[in-house]
XYZ file of C-alpha atoms in Angstrom:
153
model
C 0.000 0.000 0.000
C 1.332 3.348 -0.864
C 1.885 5.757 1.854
C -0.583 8.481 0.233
C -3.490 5.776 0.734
C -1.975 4.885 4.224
C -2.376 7.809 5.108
C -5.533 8.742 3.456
C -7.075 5.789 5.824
C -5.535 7.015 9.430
C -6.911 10.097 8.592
C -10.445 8.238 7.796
C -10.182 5.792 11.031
C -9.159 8.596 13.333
C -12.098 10.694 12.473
C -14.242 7.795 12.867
C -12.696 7.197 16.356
C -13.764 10.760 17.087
C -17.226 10.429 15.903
C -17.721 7.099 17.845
C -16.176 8.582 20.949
C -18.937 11.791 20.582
C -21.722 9.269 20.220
C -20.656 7.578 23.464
C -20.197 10.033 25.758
C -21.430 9.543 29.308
C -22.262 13.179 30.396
C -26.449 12.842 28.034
C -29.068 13.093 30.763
C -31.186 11.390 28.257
C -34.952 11.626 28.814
C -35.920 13.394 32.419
C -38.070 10.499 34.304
C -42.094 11.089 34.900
C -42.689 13.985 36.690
C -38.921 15.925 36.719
C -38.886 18.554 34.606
C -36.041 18.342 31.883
C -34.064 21.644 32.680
C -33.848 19.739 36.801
C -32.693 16.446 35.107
C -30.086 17.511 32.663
C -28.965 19.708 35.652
C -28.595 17.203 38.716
C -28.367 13.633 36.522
C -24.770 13.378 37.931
C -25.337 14.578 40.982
C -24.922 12.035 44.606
C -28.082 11.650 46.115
C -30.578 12.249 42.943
C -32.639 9.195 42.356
C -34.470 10.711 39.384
C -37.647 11.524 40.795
C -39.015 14.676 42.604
C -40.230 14.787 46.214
C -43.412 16.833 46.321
C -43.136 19.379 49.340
C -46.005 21.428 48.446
C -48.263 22.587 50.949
C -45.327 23.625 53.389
C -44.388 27.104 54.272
C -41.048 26.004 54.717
C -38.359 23.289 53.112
C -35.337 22.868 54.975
C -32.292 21.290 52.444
C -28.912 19.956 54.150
C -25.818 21.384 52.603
C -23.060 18.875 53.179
C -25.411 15.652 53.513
C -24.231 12.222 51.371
C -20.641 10.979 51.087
C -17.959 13.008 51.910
C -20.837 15.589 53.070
C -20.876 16.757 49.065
C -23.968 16.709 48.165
C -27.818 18.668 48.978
C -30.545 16.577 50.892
C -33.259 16.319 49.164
C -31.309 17.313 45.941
C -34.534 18.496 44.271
C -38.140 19.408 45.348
C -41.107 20.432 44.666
C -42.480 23.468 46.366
C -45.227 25.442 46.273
C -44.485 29.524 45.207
C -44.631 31.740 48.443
C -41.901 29.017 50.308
C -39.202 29.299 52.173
C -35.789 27.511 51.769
C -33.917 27.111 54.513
C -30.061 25.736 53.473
C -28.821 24.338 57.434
C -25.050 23.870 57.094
C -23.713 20.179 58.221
C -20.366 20.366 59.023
C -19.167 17.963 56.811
C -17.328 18.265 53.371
C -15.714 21.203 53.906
C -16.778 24.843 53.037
C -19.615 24.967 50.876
C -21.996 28.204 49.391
C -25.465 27.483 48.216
C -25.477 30.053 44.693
C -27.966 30.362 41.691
C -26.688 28.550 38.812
C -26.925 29.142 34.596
C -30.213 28.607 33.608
C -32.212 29.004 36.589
C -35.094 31.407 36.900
C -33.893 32.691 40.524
C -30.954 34.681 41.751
C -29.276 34.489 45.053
C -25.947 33.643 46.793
C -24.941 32.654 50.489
C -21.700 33.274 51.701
C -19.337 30.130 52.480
C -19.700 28.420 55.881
C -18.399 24.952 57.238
C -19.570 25.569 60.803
C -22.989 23.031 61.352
C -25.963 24.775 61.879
C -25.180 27.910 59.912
C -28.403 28.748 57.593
C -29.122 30.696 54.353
C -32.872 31.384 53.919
C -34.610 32.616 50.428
C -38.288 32.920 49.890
C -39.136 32.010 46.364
C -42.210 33.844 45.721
C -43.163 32.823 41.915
C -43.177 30.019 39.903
C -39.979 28.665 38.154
C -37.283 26.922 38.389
C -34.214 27.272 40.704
C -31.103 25.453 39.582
C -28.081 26.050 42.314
C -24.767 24.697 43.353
C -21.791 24.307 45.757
C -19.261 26.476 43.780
C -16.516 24.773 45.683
C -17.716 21.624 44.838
C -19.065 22.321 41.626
C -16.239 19.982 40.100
C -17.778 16.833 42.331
C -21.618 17.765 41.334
C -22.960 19.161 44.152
C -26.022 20.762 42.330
C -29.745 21.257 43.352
C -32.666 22.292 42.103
C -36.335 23.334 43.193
C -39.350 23.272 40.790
C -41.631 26.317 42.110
C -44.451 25.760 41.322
């Protein structure tokens, strides 16, 4: 074989090495489950703790989410929720898994931003007074998935 032709072909299998690698990627969220809206799946799909379903905490005044809970105290307990608009979230600080921040994310229809604690039983409260969806994370941890998310609704 001549070494025009040779190469012709490494060119052709390296591409399709490239396209094969694309198509097999691990990061798709694929379809969001029954019930989870698609924005909350693709969002928290790779994050400890979800179990792709949403717990329904409407009719409550109040939600209280652990920041630190699951292994290594990385991860958001629940990691989503339903709430009703007009609730509260209380964020209560573990103590584990080092300093964490509870922030507003890309994409979500809600700003806000605690400072970062470690010390247990520190909280960060936000009302969330309309409909949408809130889509936040552990910026320290944002590299091992800690991610949230609330569906207001």
């Amino acid at each position: 074989m001549d070494s025009t032709r040779r190469r012709m072909l490494g060119a052709i299998a390296g591409s399709l090495s490239v396209v094969a690698a694309g198509c097999l990627g691990g990061d798709d969220a694929g379809d969001a489950p029954d019930g989870v809206p698609q924005r909350i799946h693709e969002y928290v799909h790779t994050t400890q703790g979800y179990e792709e379903s949403i717990p329904d905490r409407t009719g409550q005044s109040e939600l209280r989410v652990a920041v630190g809970a699951g292994t290594g105290g990385l991860a958001f307990d629940p990691v989503v929720a339903r709430i009703d608009a007009g609730t509260t979230v209380v964020w209560e600080w573990t103590g584990r898994g080092s300093t964490h921040n509870v922030v507003s994310d890309d994409g979500s229809d809600f700003s806000f931003e605690s400072a970062r604690h470690a010390e247990a039983g520190t909280t960060f409260e936000q009302p969330f007074d309309e409909p949408g969806i809130a889509l936040y994370v552990c910026t320290p941890h944002r590299a091992q998935s800690m991610f949230g998310a609330l569906d207001v609704v």
